[in-house]
Amino acid sequence: MADRHVLLEQLSRHPSFYLYEESVIQAAASRLQSNFPDAQFLYSMKCNPAGRVLDTVFGQGFGADAASLGEVLAAEAHGVSPELIYFSAPARTEEDLRSAWGRCVLIADS
């Protein structure tokens, strides 16, 4: 858990904020991978697209579940390889599909 000094500093500068502990995210990812060693996990980008969270999750070898072109591009920018970015959403435009082509696995779900 973050130390008291960090919390007090943030409270003095911001009326509200989110504080994530990288080691907790890493431990949760490691538990999943240990319990399901043959599974390839995908992180739902809409869950939390914060850059450092993405770096931490993707640094553990997770792929990306993207529901928009922006999420595909964010996963790509955070180093996820195209074969581990899955783009699935019911309201994709033709332009979204053209722009995503070659950057991800396109899921034909609708």
Tab-separated table of N, CA and C in Angstrom:
chain	number	residue	atom	x	y	z
A	1	MET	N	0.845	-1.186	0.000
A	1	MET	CA	0.000	0.000	0.000
A	1	MET	C	0.880	1.235	0.000
A	2	ALA	N	0.457	2.247	-0.704
A	2	ALA	CA	1.205	3.504	-0.786
A	2	ALA	C	1.384	4.088	0.613
A	3	ASP	N	2.506	4.731	0.815
A	3	ASP	CA	2.732	5.271	2.151
A	3	ASP	C	1.903	6.521	2.403
A	4	ARG	N	1.778	6.843	3.655
A	4	ARG	CA	0.951	7.962	4.113
A	4	ARG	C	1.385	9.276	3.472
A	5	HIS	N	2.681	9.474	3.292
A	5	HIS	CA	3.205	10.714	2.702
A	5	HIS	C	2.647	10.929	1.289
A	6	VAL	N	2.628	9.892	0.488
A	6	VAL	CA	2.106	9.985	-0.883
A	6	VAL	C	0.624	10.356	-0.859
A	7	LEU	N	-0.122	9.704	-0.002
A	7	LEU	CA	-1.555	9.996	0.086
A	7	LEU	C	-1.811	11.435	0.526
A	8	LEU	N	-1.100	11.886	1.540
A	8	LEU	CA	-1.299	13.255	2.026
A	8	LEU	C	-0.893	14.287	0.982
A	9	GLU	N	0.174	14.011	0.255
A	9	GLU	CA	0.612	14.924	-0.806
A	9	GLU	C	-0.459	15.052	-1.885
A	10	GLN	N	-1.008	13.931	-2.307
A	10	GLN	CA	-2.038	13.958	-3.342
A	10	GLN	C	-3.305	14.665	-2.842
A	11	LEU	N	-3.660	14.414	-1.598
A	11	LEU	CA	-4.842	15.071	-1.028
A	11	LEU	C	-4.660	16.585	-0.934
A	12	SER	N	-3.439	17.035	-0.738
A	12	SER	CA	-3.204	18.477	-0.658
A	12	SER	C	-3.295	19.149	-2.024
A	13	ARG	N	-3.120	18.384	-3.089
A	13	ARG	CA	-3.136	18.949	-4.445
A	13	ARG	C	-4.428	18.679	-5.210
A	14	HIS	N	-5.154	17.644	-4.828
A	14	HIS	CA	-6.345	17.237	-5.592
A	14	HIS	C	-7.498	16.938	-4.637
A	15	PRO	N	-8.713	17.393	-4.963
A	15	PRO	CA	-9.852	17.074	-4.112
A	15	PRO	C	-10.247	15.597	-4.195
A	16	SER	N	-9.939	14.974	-5.332
A	16	SER	CA	-10.175	13.535	-5.488
A	16	SER	C	-9.180	13.009	-6.513
A	17	PHE	N	-8.875	11.736	-6.423
A	17	PHE	CA	-7.924	11.114	-7.341
A	17	PHE	C	-8.020	9.603	-7.225
A	18	TYR	N	-7.468	8.922	-8.221
A	18	TYR	CA	-7.351	7.470	-8.189
A	18	TYR	C	-5.896	7.147	-7.881
A	19	LEU	N	-5.697	6.163	-7.034
A	19	LEU	CA	-4.350	5.728	-6.697
A	19	LEU	C	-4.288	4.224	-6.910
A	20	TYR	N	-3.421	3.803	-7.811
A	20	TYR	CA	-3.267	2.387	-8.117
A	20	TYR	C	-1.895	1.945	-7.646
A	21	GLU	N	-1.839	0.743	-7.127
A	21	GLU	CA	-0.565	0.198	-6.685
A	21	GLU	C	-0.106	-0.833	-7.712
A	22	GLU	N	0.979	-0.505	-8.383
A	22	GLU	CA	1.487	-1.345	-9.462
A	22	GLU	C	1.733	-2.780	-8.998
A	23	SER	N	2.292	-2.952	-7.823
A	23	SER	CA	2.603	-4.307	-7.348
A	23	SER	C	1.336	-5.137	-7.142
A	24	VAL	N	0.227	-4.504	-6.798
A	24	VAL	CA	-1.040	-5.219	-6.622
A	24	VAL	C	-1.564	-5.686	-7.982
A	25	ILE	N	-1.468	-4.824	-8.987
A	25	ILE	CA	-1.887	-5.198	-10.342
A	25	ILE	C	-1.019	-6.348	-10.854
A	26	GLN	N	0.278	-6.243	-10.657
A	26	GLN	CA	1.196	-7.297	-11.101
A	26	GLN	C	0.911	-8.620	-10.395
A	27	ALA	N	0.644	-8.555	-9.093
A	27	ALA	CA	0.358	-9.778	-8.339
A	27	ALA	C	-0.927	-10.441	-8.824
A	28	ALA	N	-1.958	-9.645	-9.116
A	28	ALA	CA	-3.223	-10.201	-9.613
A	28	ALA	C	-3.011	-10.858	-10.978
A	29	ALA	N	-2.257	-10.207	-11.843
A	29	ALA	CA	-1.969	-10.777	-13.164
A	29	ALA	C	-1.176	-12.074	-13.019
A	30	SER	N	-0.222	-12.084	-12.133
A	30	SER	CA	0.594	-13.285	-11.912
A	30	SER	C	-0.238	-14.448	-11.385
A	31	ARG	N	-1.189	-14.139	-10.484
A	31	ARG	CA	-2.070	-15.199	-9.963
A	31	ARG	C	-2.902	-15.821	-11.086
A	32	LEU	N	-3.451	-14.987	-11.934
A	32	LEU	CA	-4.223	-15.514	-13.066
A	32	LEU	C	-3.360	-16.411	-13.939
A	33	GLN	N	-2.179	-15.928	-14.277
A	33	GLN	CA	-1.296	-16.693	-15.152
A	33	GLN	C	-0.823	-17.991	-14.504
A	34	SER	N	-0.610	-17.967	-13.197
A	34	SER	CA	-0.191	-19.181	-12.485
A	34	SER	C	-1.312	-20.215	-12.438
A	35	ASN	N	-2.537	-19.737	-12.217
A	35	ASN	CA	-3.670	-20.650	-12.110
A	35	ASN	C	-4.174	-21.168	-13.451
A	36	PHE	N	-3.892	-20.430	-14.518
A	36	PHE	CA	-4.327	-20.826	-15.861
A	36	PHE	C	-3.148	-20.683	-16.819
A	37	PRO	N	-2.141	-21.541	-16.675
A	37	PRO	CA	-0.893	-21.360	-17.420
A	37	PRO	C	-1.018	-21.468	-18.946
A	38	ASP	N	-2.052	-22.103	-19.436
A	38	ASP	CA	-2.202	-22.262	-20.885
A	38	ASP	C	-3.112	-21.214	-21.509
A	39	ALA	N	-3.605	-20.283	-20.704
A	39	ALA	CA	-4.534	-19.259	-21.200
A	39	ALA	C	-3.791	-18.004	-21.625
A	40	GLN	N	-4.304	-17.350	-22.648
A	40	GLN	CA	-3.829	-16.023	-23.048
A	40	GLN	C	-4.884	-15.041	-22.581
A	41	PHE	N	-4.529	-14.165	-21.670
A	41	PHE	CA	-5.485	-13.213	-21.114
A	41	PHE	C	-5.519	-11.928	-21.928
A	42	LEU	N	-6.721	-11.368	-22.016
A	42	LEU	CA	-6.930	-10.083	-22.665
A	42	LEU	C	-7.422	-9.098	-21.616
A	43	TYR	N	-6.879	-7.901	-21.641
A	43	TYR	CA	-7.308	-6.839	-20.742
A	43	TYR	C	-8.345	-5.991	-21.460
A	44	SER	N	-9.494	-5.805	-20.833
A	44	SER	CA	-10.553	-4.986	-21.419
A	44	SER	C	-10.146	-3.519	-21.300
A	45	MET	N	-9.845	-2.904	-22.427
A	45	MET	CA	-9.355	-1.527	-22.456
A	45	MET	C	-10.342	-0.553	-21.819
A	46	LYS	N	-11.626	-0.820	-21.943
A	46	LYS	CA	-12.622	0.105	-21.393
A	46	LYS	C	-12.630	0.063	-19.862
A	47	CYS	N	-12.064	-0.975	-19.291
A	47	CYS	CA	-12.015	-1.123	-17.842
A	47	CYS	C	-11.227	0.022	-17.195
A	48	ASN	N	-10.052	0.303	-17.723
A	48	ASN	CA	-9.228	1.408	-17.215
A	48	ASN	C	-8.142	1.685	-18.252
A	49	PRO	N	-8.276	2.755	-19.025
A	49	PRO	CA	-7.306	3.049	-20.075
A	49	PRO	C	-6.125	3.919	-19.628
A	50	ALA	N	-5.937	4.081	-18.319
A	50	ALA	CA	-4.828	4.914	-17.833
A	50	ALA	C	-3.498	4.327	-18.304
A	51	GLY	N	-2.640	5.189	-18.817
A	51	GLY	CA	-1.384	4.752	-19.425
A	51	GLY	C	-0.520	3.850	-18.573
A	52	ARG	N	-0.309	4.213	-17.316
A	52	ARG	CA	0.547	3.396	-16.448
A	52	ARG	C	-0.116	2.056	-16.125
A	53	VAL	N	-1.453	2.043	-16.020
A	53	VAL	CA	-2.162	0.777	-15.799
A	53	VAL	C	-1.959	-0.118	-17.015
A	54	LEU	N	-2.108	0.452	-18.211
A	54	LEU	CA	-1.899	-0.330	-19.431
A	54	LEU	C	-0.470	-0.858	-19.510
A	55	ASP	N	0.507	-0.013	-19.204
A	55	ASP	CA	1.905	-0.458	-19.223
A	55	ASP	C	2.109	-1.638	-18.280
A	56	THR	N	1.511	-1.563	-17.107
A	56	THR	CA	1.671	-2.627	-16.117
A	56	THR	C	1.017	-3.924	-16.584
A	57	VAL	N	-0.217	-3.845	-17.039
A	57	VAL	CA	-0.942	-5.042	-17.472
A	57	VAL	C	-0.284	-5.647	-18.713
A	58	PHE	N	0.000	-4.813	-19.693
A	58	PHE	CA	0.602	-5.333	-20.920
A	58	PHE	C	2.034	-5.818	-20.680
A	59	GLY	N	2.687	-5.247	-19.704
A	59	GLY	CA	4.023	-5.709	-19.328
A	59	GLY	C	4.019	-7.118	-18.752
A	60	GLN	N	2.850	-7.587	-18.333
A	60	GLN	CA	2.689	-8.947	-17.811
A	60	GLN	C	2.337	-9.938	-18.928
A	61	GLY	N	2.283	-9.448	-20.159
A	61	GLY	CA	2.015	-10.335	-21.294
A	61	GLY	C	0.554	-10.447	-21.691
A	62	PHE	N	-0.294	-9.617	-21.131
A	62	PHE	CA	-1.705	-9.650	-21.497
A	62	PHE	C	-1.897	-9.033	-22.877
A	63	GLY	N	-2.901	-9.534	-23.595
A	63	GLY	CA	-3.327	-8.916	-24.828
A	63	GLY	C	-4.418	-7.898	-24.514
A	64	ALA	N	-5.025	-7.329	-25.573
A	64	ALA	CA	-6.026	-6.271	-25.393
A	64	ALA	C	-7.354	-6.657	-26.013
A	65	ASP	N	-8.423	-6.395	-25.271
A	65	ASP	CA	-9.787	-6.493	-25.772
A	65	ASP	C	-10.218	-5.059	-26.043
A	66	ALA	N	-10.284	-4.686	-27.314
A	66	ALA	CA	-10.570	-3.306	-27.707
A	66	ALA	C	-11.978	-3.199	-28.283
A	67	ALA	N	-12.709	-2.171	-27.842
A	67	ALA	CA	-14.074	-1.960	-28.322
A	67	ALA	C	-14.183	-0.736	-29.218
A	68	SER	N	-13.054	-0.086	-29.491
A	68	SER	CA	-13.066	1.080	-30.384
A	68	SER	C	-11.709	1.175	-31.077
A	69	LEU	N	-11.684	1.937	-32.143
A	69	LEU	CA	-10.421	2.154	-32.838
A	69	LEU	C	-9.424	2.839	-31.903
A	70	GLY	N	-9.892	3.767	-31.091
A	70	GLY	CA	-9.012	4.435	-30.134
A	70	GLY	C	-8.342	3.448	-29.189
A	71	GLU	N	-9.077	2.433	-28.762
A	71	GLU	CA	-8.502	1.418	-27.885
A	71	GLU	C	-7.498	0.552	-28.629
A	72	VAL	N	-7.767	0.241	-29.889
A	72	VAL	CA	-6.800	-0.495	-30.709
A	72	VAL	C	-5.496	0.299	-30.789
A	73	LEU	N	-5.622	1.590	-31.086
A	73	LEU	CA	-4.436	2.439	-31.225
A	73	LEU	C	-3.696	2.593	-29.903
A	74	ALA	N	-4.426	2.668	-28.800
A	74	ALA	CA	-3.782	2.777	-27.487
A	74	ALA	C	-3.018	1.499	-27.154
A	75	ALA	N	-3.621	0.345	-27.418
A	75	ALA	CA	-2.929	-0.922	-27.164
A	75	ALA	C	-1.659	-1.004	-28.009
A	76	GLU	N	-1.780	-0.628	-29.268
A	76	GLU	CA	-0.623	-0.616	-30.165
A	76	GLU	C	0.465	0.315	-29.612
A	77	ALA	N	0.080	1.495	-29.161
A	77	ALA	CA	1.031	2.472	-28.629
A	77	ALA	C	1.715	1.972	-27.358
A	78	HIS	N	1.052	1.072	-26.653
A	78	HIS	CA	1.630	0.525	-25.421
A	78	HIS	C	2.338	-0.800	-25.670
A	79	GLY	N	2.626	-1.088	-26.929
A	79	GLY	CA	3.489	-2.215	-27.268
A	79	GLY	C	2.841	-3.560	-27.454
A	80	VAL	N	1.520	-3.608	-27.524
A	80	VAL	CA	0.852	-4.894	-27.733
A	80	VAL	C	0.943	-5.247	-29.215
A	81	SER	N	1.342	-6.477	-29.500
A	81	SER	CA	1.471	-6.890	-30.896
A	81	SER	C	0.087	-7.089	-31.514
A	82	PRO	N	-0.024	-6.876	-32.825
A	82	PRO	CA	-1.330	-6.957	-33.503
A	82	PRO	C	-2.082	-8.264	-33.266
A	83	GLU	N	-1.363	-9.376	-33.163
A	83	GLU	CA	-2.050	-10.659	-32.964
A	83	GLU	C	-2.620	-10.819	-31.554
A	84	LEU	N	-2.319	-9.877	-30.662
A	84	LEU	CA	-2.872	-9.919	-29.301
A	84	LEU	C	-3.828	-8.760	-29.013
A	85	ILE	N	-4.227	-8.051	-30.058
A	85	ILE	CA	-5.237	-6.998	-29.921
A	85	ILE	C	-6.487	-7.491	-30.643
A	86	TYR	N	-7.569	-7.677	-29.898
A	86	TYR	CA	-8.821	-8.181	-30.451
A	86	TYR	C	-9.834	-7.045	-30.472
A	87	PHE	N	-10.275	-6.690	-31.674
A	87	PHE	CA	-11.189	-5.570	-31.869
A	87	PHE	C	-12.585	-6.111	-32.110
A	88	SER	N	-13.446	-5.928	-31.128
A	88	SER	CA	-14.803	-6.449	-31.198
A	88	SER	C	-15.762	-5.402	-30.659
A	89	ALA	N	-16.661	-4.959	-31.487
A	89	ALA	CA	-17.668	-3.982	-31.074
A	89	ALA	C	-18.791	-3.975	-32.099
A	90	PRO	N	-20.022	-3.759	-31.669
A	90	PRO	CA	-21.147	-3.803	-32.601
A	90	PRO	C	-21.288	-2.565	-33.482
A	91	ALA	N	-20.678	-1.452	-33.133
A	91	ALA	CA	-20.923	-0.208	-33.872
A	91	ALA	C	-19.685	0.316	-34.586
A	92	ARG	N	-18.882	-0.577	-35.124
A	92	ARG	CA	-17.688	-0.127	-35.852
A	92	ARG	C	-18.081	0.423	-37.218
A	93	THR	N	-17.468	1.511	-37.576
A	93	THR	CA	-17.717	2.094	-38.888
A	93	THR	C	-16.778	1.465	-39.910
A	94	GLU	N	-17.090	1.685	-41.171
A	94	GLU	CA	-16.198	1.193	-42.216
A	94	GLU	C	-14.810	1.822	-42.061
A	95	GLU	N	-14.762	3.098	-41.708
A	95	GLU	CA	-13.481	3.774	-41.501
A	95	GLU	C	-12.715	3.155	-40.330
A	96	ASP	N	-13.413	2.808	-39.248
A	96	ASP	CA	-12.769	2.123	-38.117
A	96	ASP	C	-12.122	0.826	-38.584
A	97	LEU	N	-12.871	0.059	-39.346
A	97	LEU	CA	-12.358	-1.230	-39.825
A	97	LEU	C	-11.166	-1.050	-40.751
A	98	ARG	N	-11.248	-0.079	-41.648
A	98	ARG	CA	-10.114	0.178	-42.555
A	98	ARG	C	-8.877	0.630	-41.775
A	99	SER	N	-9.081	1.488	-40.793
A	99	SER	CA	-7.957	1.991	-40.007
A	99	SER	C	-7.351	0.917	-39.112
A	100	ALA	N	-8.171	-0.017	-38.668
A	100	ALA	CA	-7.692	-1.078	-37.779
A	100	ALA	C	-7.040	-2.227	-38.546
A	101	TRP	N	-7.334	-2.330	-39.830
A	101	TRP	CA	-6.837	-3.444	-40.642
A	101	TRP	C	-5.317	-3.567	-40.510
A	102	GLY	N	-4.840	-4.743	-40.149
A	102	GLY	CA	-3.408	-4.990	-40.001
A	102	GLY	C	-2.845	-4.606	-38.636
A	103	ARG	N	-3.663	-3.944	-37.832
A	103	ARG	CA	-3.217	-3.523	-36.497
A	103	ARG	C	-3.737	-4.445	-35.402
A	104	CYS	N	-4.650	-5.358	-35.747
A	104	CYS	CA	-5.305	-6.160	-34.732
A	104	CYS	C	-5.995	-7.362	-35.379
A	105	VAL	N	-6.588	-8.159	-34.528
A	105	VAL	CA	-7.470	-9.248	-34.977
A	105	VAL	C	-8.874	-8.658	-34.975
A	106	LEU	N	-9.515	-8.655	-36.122
A	106	LEU	CA	-10.886	-8.145	-36.222
A	106	LEU	C	-11.861	-9.281	-35.937
A	107	ILE	N	-12.758	-9.045	-34.997
A	107	ILE	CA	-13.763	-10.043	-34.635
A	107	ILE	C	-15.047	-9.712	-35.380
A	108	ALA	N	-15.517	-10.637	-36.192
A	108	ALA	CA	-16.751	-10.434	-36.956
A	108	ALA	C	-17.922	-10.928	-36.113
A	109	ASP	N	-18.402	-10.042	-35.235
A	109	ASP	CA	-19.456	-10.439	-34.310
A	109	ASP	C	-20.809	-9.802	-34.603
A	110	SER	N	-20.872	-8.928	-35.570
A	110	SER	CA	-22.149	-8.302	-35.878
A	110	SER	C	-22.159	-7.801	-37.316
